[in-house]
């Protein structure tokens, strides 16, 4: 995830220590917790007693390359954030009009494809977000070219049974960003 420099040790009381937290590739620094708060990096800490500081890191989900072309791909940015852990909840929010940030928690089981409407972000929480036997479909013939601006990130797609794909982008769907996903 990253590291902290200096990593710890003994310091003379009254001195100011400069802490820096460089992230590992694919991660970004998200802030300090404990006896140091905020997101300045590097940050100064005055040693006036014992201190405990933790650097927090999150996956780097910034858009790169074609994801930034034109007006970019923003997904559900600005819309309500919801957490889903059932197939019915995923299906419900993915089909809503308007922007939504849909956060997948844990494993969602099924044997179907979920249609995703425009202006949606479907993001996995942590490292265990998984769609088992469930696929996502962005774009379909009855709304050719009308579905777009979708971000799908940090999800493992596993055992999608034919004819379901993990993620299917079709029928003129546009501005779709699929990033940091695993497909099995």
mmCIF file of C-alpha atoms in Angstrom:
data_model
loop_
_atom_site.group_PDB
_atom_site.id
_atom_site.type_symbol
_atom_site.label_atom_id
_atom_site.label_comp_id
_atom_site.label_asym_id
_atom_site.label_seq_id
_atom_site.Cartn_x
_atom_site.Cartn_y
_atom_site.Cartn_z
ATOM 1 C CA UNK A 1 0.000 0.000 0.000
ATOM 2 C CA UNK A 2 2.747 2.432 0.972
ATOM 3 C CA UNK A 3 5.238 3.310 3.650
ATOM 4 C CA UNK A 4 6.058 6.010 6.194
ATOM 5 C CA UNK A 5 9.404 7.787 6.368
ATOM 6 C CA UNK A 6 10.814 7.801 8.979
ATOM 7 C CA UNK A 7 9.245 4.458 9.972
ATOM 8 C CA UNK A 8 9.427 5.170 13.708
ATOM 9 C CA UNK A 9 11.990 5.440 16.444
ATOM 10 C CA UNK A 10 12.991 7.687 19.312
ATOM 11 C CA UNK A 11 13.055 11.445 18.918
ATOM 12 C CA UNK A 12 14.145 14.236 21.229
ATOM 13 C CA UNK A 13 11.227 15.932 22.998
ATOM 14 C CA UNK A 14 10.373 19.287 21.412
ATOM 15 C CA UNK A 15 11.762 18.430 17.977
ATOM 16 C CA UNK A 16 9.610 18.508 14.879
ATOM 17 C CA UNK A 17 9.642 15.368 12.754
ATOM 18 C CA UNK A 18 8.702 15.528 9.085
ATOM 19 C CA UNK A 19 6.649 12.455 8.112
ATOM 20 C CA UNK A 20 6.201 11.447 4.509
ATOM 21 C CA UNK A 21 4.025 8.594 3.197
ATOM 22 C CA UNK A 22 4.870 7.590 -0.383
ATOM 23 C CA UNK A 23 2.209 5.266 -1.851
ATOM 24 C CA UNK A 24 3.057 2.038 -3.647
ATOM 25 C CA UNK A 25 2.197 1.832 -7.378
ATOM 26 C CA UNK A 26 -1.578 1.652 -7.868
ATOM 27 C CA UNK A 27 -2.325 3.377 -4.536
ATOM 28 C CA UNK A 28 -2.765 6.986 -3.374
ATOM 29 C CA UNK A 29 -2.177 8.578 0.010
ATOM 30 C CA UNK A 30 -5.552 9.194 1.736
ATOM 31 C CA UNK A 31 -4.517 10.926 4.960
ATOM 32 C CA UNK A 32 -3.181 10.481 8.484
ATOM 33 C CA UNK A 33 -4.925 9.149 11.574
ATOM 34 C CA UNK A 34 -3.996 8.824 15.223
ATOM 35 C CA UNK A 35 -1.915 11.646 16.694
ATOM 36 C CA UNK A 36 -1.645 13.314 13.249
ATOM 37 C CA UNK A 37 -4.678 14.148 11.139
ATOM 38 C CA UNK A 38 -5.227 15.729 7.751
ATOM 39 C CA UNK A 39 -3.833 14.883 4.358
ATOM 40 C CA UNK A 40 -0.701 17.032 4.074
ATOM 41 C CA UNK A 41 2.149 14.865 2.782
ATOM 42 C CA UNK A 42 4.797 15.494 4.048
ATOM 43 C CA UNK A 43 3.443 16.569 7.428
ATOM 44 C CA UNK A 44 5.138 17.954 10.535
ATOM 45 C CA UNK A 45 4.684 16.377 13.972
ATOM 46 C CA UNK A 46 5.997 17.997 17.148
ATOM 47 C CA UNK A 47 7.318 15.461 19.620
ATOM 48 C CA UNK A 48 5.800 16.476 22.963
ATOM 49 C CA UNK A 49 5.151 12.936 24.186
ATOM 50 C CA UNK A 50 4.597 9.429 22.798
ATOM 51 C CA UNK A 51 2.889 9.487 19.376
ATOM 52 C CA UNK A 52 1.105 6.912 17.255
ATOM 53 C CA UNK A 53 0.464 7.803 13.613
ATOM 54 C CA UNK A 54 -1.041 5.738 10.795
ATOM 55 C CA UNK A 55 -0.852 6.563 7.085
ATOM 56 C CA UNK A 56 -3.988 5.565 5.147
ATOM 57 C CA UNK A 57 -3.868 4.569 1.465
ATOM 58 C CA UNK A 58 -6.640 3.815 -1.027
ATOM 59 C CA UNK A 59 -6.548 2.266 -4.518
ATOM 60 C CA UNK A 60 -5.747 4.761 -7.283
ATOM 61 C CA UNK A 61 -8.961 5.001 -9.282
ATOM 62 C CA UNK A 62 -8.118 8.162 -11.211
ATOM 63 C CA UNK A 63 -8.941 8.094 -14.890
ATOM 64 C CA UNK A 64 -6.087 7.805 -17.362
ATOM 65 C CA UNK A 65 -5.744 7.720 -21.140
ATOM 66 C CA UNK A 66 -9.001 7.387 -23.078
ATOM 67 C CA UNK A 67 -11.037 7.686 -19.865
ATOM 68 C CA UNK A 68 -10.166 11.399 -19.859
ATOM 69 C CA UNK A 69 -10.914 12.045 -23.545
ATOM 70 C CA UNK A 70 -13.497 14.701 -24.388
ATOM 71 C CA UNK A 71 -15.686 15.433 -21.399
ATOM 72 C CA UNK A 72 -14.300 12.338 -19.660
ATOM 73 C CA UNK A 73 -16.084 9.438 -18.040
ATOM 74 C CA UNK A 74 -17.477 10.457 -14.672
ATOM 75 C CA UNK A 75 -19.936 7.624 -14.004
ATOM 76 C CA UNK A 76 -22.263 8.378 -11.109
ATOM 77 C CA UNK A 77 -20.178 11.264 -9.763
ATOM 78 C CA UNK A 78 -22.387 13.682 -7.830
ATOM 79 C CA UNK A 79 -25.218 11.194 -7.393
ATOM 80 C CA UNK A 80 -26.295 9.377 -4.245
ATOM 81 C CA UNK A 81 -23.943 6.713 -2.876
ATOM 82 C CA UNK A 82 -25.488 3.353 -2.015
ATOM 83 C CA UNK A 83 -24.010 0.087 -0.745
ATOM 84 C CA UNK A 84 -25.412 -3.132 -2.215
ATOM 85 C CA UNK A 85 -24.903 -6.707 -1.066
ATOM 86 C CA UNK A 86 -27.776 -8.472 -2.848
ATOM 87 C CA UNK A 87 -28.585 -9.089 -6.476
ATOM 88 C CA UNK A 88 -31.963 -7.352 -6.158
ATOM 89 C CA UNK A 89 -30.357 -4.179 -4.746
ATOM 90 C CA UNK A 90 -27.697 -4.152 -7.497
ATOM 91 C CA UNK A 91 -30.367 -4.643 -10.158
ATOM 92 C CA UNK A 92 -32.566 -1.892 -8.648
ATOM 93 C CA UNK A 93 -29.894 0.827 -8.441
ATOM 94 C CA UNK A 94 -28.195 -0.026 -11.751
ATOM 95 C CA UNK A 95 -31.571 0.508 -13.459
ATOM 96 C CA UNK A 96 -32.369 3.897 -11.875
ATOM 97 C CA UNK A 97 -32.424 7.103 -13.906
ATOM 98 C CA UNK A 98 -29.801 9.689 -13.025
ATOM 99 C CA UNK A 99 -26.355 9.306 -11.521
ATOM 100 C CA UNK A 100 -25.616 6.771 -8.760
ATOM 101 C CA UNK A 101 -22.432 5.565 -7.085
ATOM 102 C CA UNK A 102 -23.162 1.903 -6.369
ATOM 103 C CA UNK A 103 -20.707 0.258 -3.973
ATOM 104 C CA UNK A 104 -20.595 -3.549 -4.018
ATOM 105 C CA UNK A 105 -19.950 -5.160 -0.618
ATOM 106 C CA UNK A 106 -18.875 -8.793 -0.422
ATOM 107 C CA UNK A 107 -20.097 -11.457 -2.855
ATOM 108 C CA UNK A 108 -23.309 -11.122 -4.839
ATOM 109 C CA UNK A 109 -24.513 -14.470 -6.240
ATOM 110 C CA UNK A 110 -26.830 -15.140 -9.136
ATOM 111 C CA UNK A 111 -27.120 -16.395 -12.676
ATOM 112 C CA UNK A 112 -28.141 -13.385 -14.710
ATOM 113 C CA UNK A 113 -27.017 -10.213 -16.381
ATOM 114 C CA UNK A 114 -27.782 -6.850 -14.769
ATOM 115 C CA UNK A 115 -28.478 -3.946 -17.116
ATOM 116 C CA UNK A 116 -26.613 -0.770 -16.210
ATOM 117 C CA UNK A 117 -28.108 2.579 -17.210
ATOM 118 C CA UNK A 118 -26.161 5.762 -17.930
ATOM 119 C CA UNK A 119 -24.294 7.786 -15.310
ATOM 120 C CA UNK A 120 -23.437 4.936 -12.945
ATOM 121 C CA UNK A 121 -20.306 4.052 -11.002
ATOM 122 C CA UNK A 122 -20.213 0.461 -9.786
ATOM 123 C CA UNK A 123 -17.312 0.196 -7.358
ATOM 124 C CA UNK A 124 -16.128 -2.708 -5.253
ATOM 125 C CA UNK A 125 -15.520 -2.031 -1.562
ATOM 126 C CA UNK A 126 -12.149 -3.358 -0.383
ATOM 127 C CA UNK A 127 -10.568 -6.407 -1.970
ATOM 128 C CA UNK A 128 -13.479 -8.846 -1.612
ATOM 129 C CA UNK A 129 -16.146 -7.335 -3.892
ATOM 130 C CA UNK A 130 -17.242 -10.124 -6.212
ATOM 131 C CA UNK A 131 -20.039 -10.864 -8.657
ATOM 132 C CA UNK A 132 -20.389 -14.648 -8.781
ATOM 133 C CA UNK A 133 -22.453 -15.806 -11.763
ATOM 134 C CA UNK A 134 -23.591 -12.219 -12.327
ATOM 135 C CA UNK A 135 -22.648 -10.084 -15.308
ATOM 136 C CA UNK A 136 -23.150 -6.417 -16.144
ATOM 137 C CA UNK A 137 -24.551 -5.254 -19.478
ATOM 138 C CA UNK A 138 -23.924 -1.697 -20.626
ATOM 139 C CA UNK A 139 -25.992 -0.892 -23.731
ATOM 140 C CA UNK A 140 -28.737 -2.854 -25.462
ATOM 141 C CA UNK A 141 -30.459 -2.781 -28.845
ATOM 142 C CA UNK A 142 -33.721 -1.121 -27.783
ATOM 143 C CA UNK A 143 -31.727 1.931 -26.595
ATOM 144 C CA UNK A 144 -28.932 1.821 -29.174
ATOM 145 C CA UNK A 145 -26.302 4.507 -28.523
ATOM 146 C CA UNK A 146 -28.207 6.001 -25.590
ATOM 147 C CA UNK A 147 -26.343 4.330 -22.712
ATOM 148 C CA UNK A 148 -23.019 5.775 -21.574
ATOM 149 C CA UNK A 149 -20.869 7.362 -18.890
ATOM 150 C CA UNK A 150 -20.367 4.216 -16.792
ATOM 151 C CA UNK A 151 -17.442 3.391 -14.501
ATOM 152 C CA UNK A 152 -16.873 -0.179 -13.238
ATOM 153 C CA UNK A 153 -13.981 -0.650 -10.817
ATOM 154 C CA UNK A 154 -12.417 -2.938 -8.249
ATOM 155 C CA UNK A 155 -14.714 -5.940 -8.732
ATOM 156 C CA UNK A 156 -13.955 -9.618 -9.340
ATOM 157 C CA UNK A 157 -16.236 -11.243 -11.909
ATOM 158 C CA UNK A 158 -16.357 -15.000 -11.557
ATOM 159 C CA UNK A 159 -18.206 -17.930 -13.132
ATOM 160 C CA UNK A 160 -20.553 -15.973 -15.350
ATOM 161 C CA UNK A 161 -22.404 -18.773 -17.171
ATOM 162 C CA UNK A 162 -22.952 -18.574 -20.931
ATOM 163 C CA UNK A 163 -24.402 -16.526 -22.496
ATOM 164 C CA UNK A 164 -23.570 -14.050 -19.698
ATOM 165 C CA UNK A 165 -20.258 -12.179 -19.847
ATOM 166 C CA UNK A 166 -18.581 -10.583 -16.843
ATOM 167 C CA UNK A 167 -19.087 -7.189 -18.479
ATOM 168 C CA UNK A 168 -20.724 -6.723 -21.859
ATOM 169 C CA UNK A 169 -20.480 -3.351 -23.580
ATOM 170 C CA UNK A 170 -22.623 -3.313 -26.711
ATOM 171 C CA UNK A 171 -25.229 -1.596 -28.856
ATOM 172 C CA UNK A 172 -23.438 1.728 -29.163
ATOM 173 C CA UNK A 173 -22.691 2.164 -25.454
ATOM 174 C CA UNK A 174 -20.112 4.914 -25.009
ATOM 175 C CA UNK A 175 -17.796 6.381 -22.369
ATOM 176 C CA UNK A 176 -17.435 3.147 -20.385
ATOM 177 C CA UNK A 177 -14.399 2.805 -18.097
ATOM 178 C CA UNK A 178 -13.608 -0.667 -16.687
ATOM 179 C CA UNK A 179 -10.648 -0.550 -14.323
ATOM 180 C CA UNK A 180 -8.919 -2.633 -11.624
ATOM 181 C CA UNK A 181 -11.260 -5.612 -12.210
ATOM 182 C CA UNK A 182 -10.492 -9.345 -12.234
ATOM 183 C CA UNK A 183 -12.234 -11.774 -14.559
ATOM 184 C CA UNK A 184 -12.332 -15.534 -13.917
#
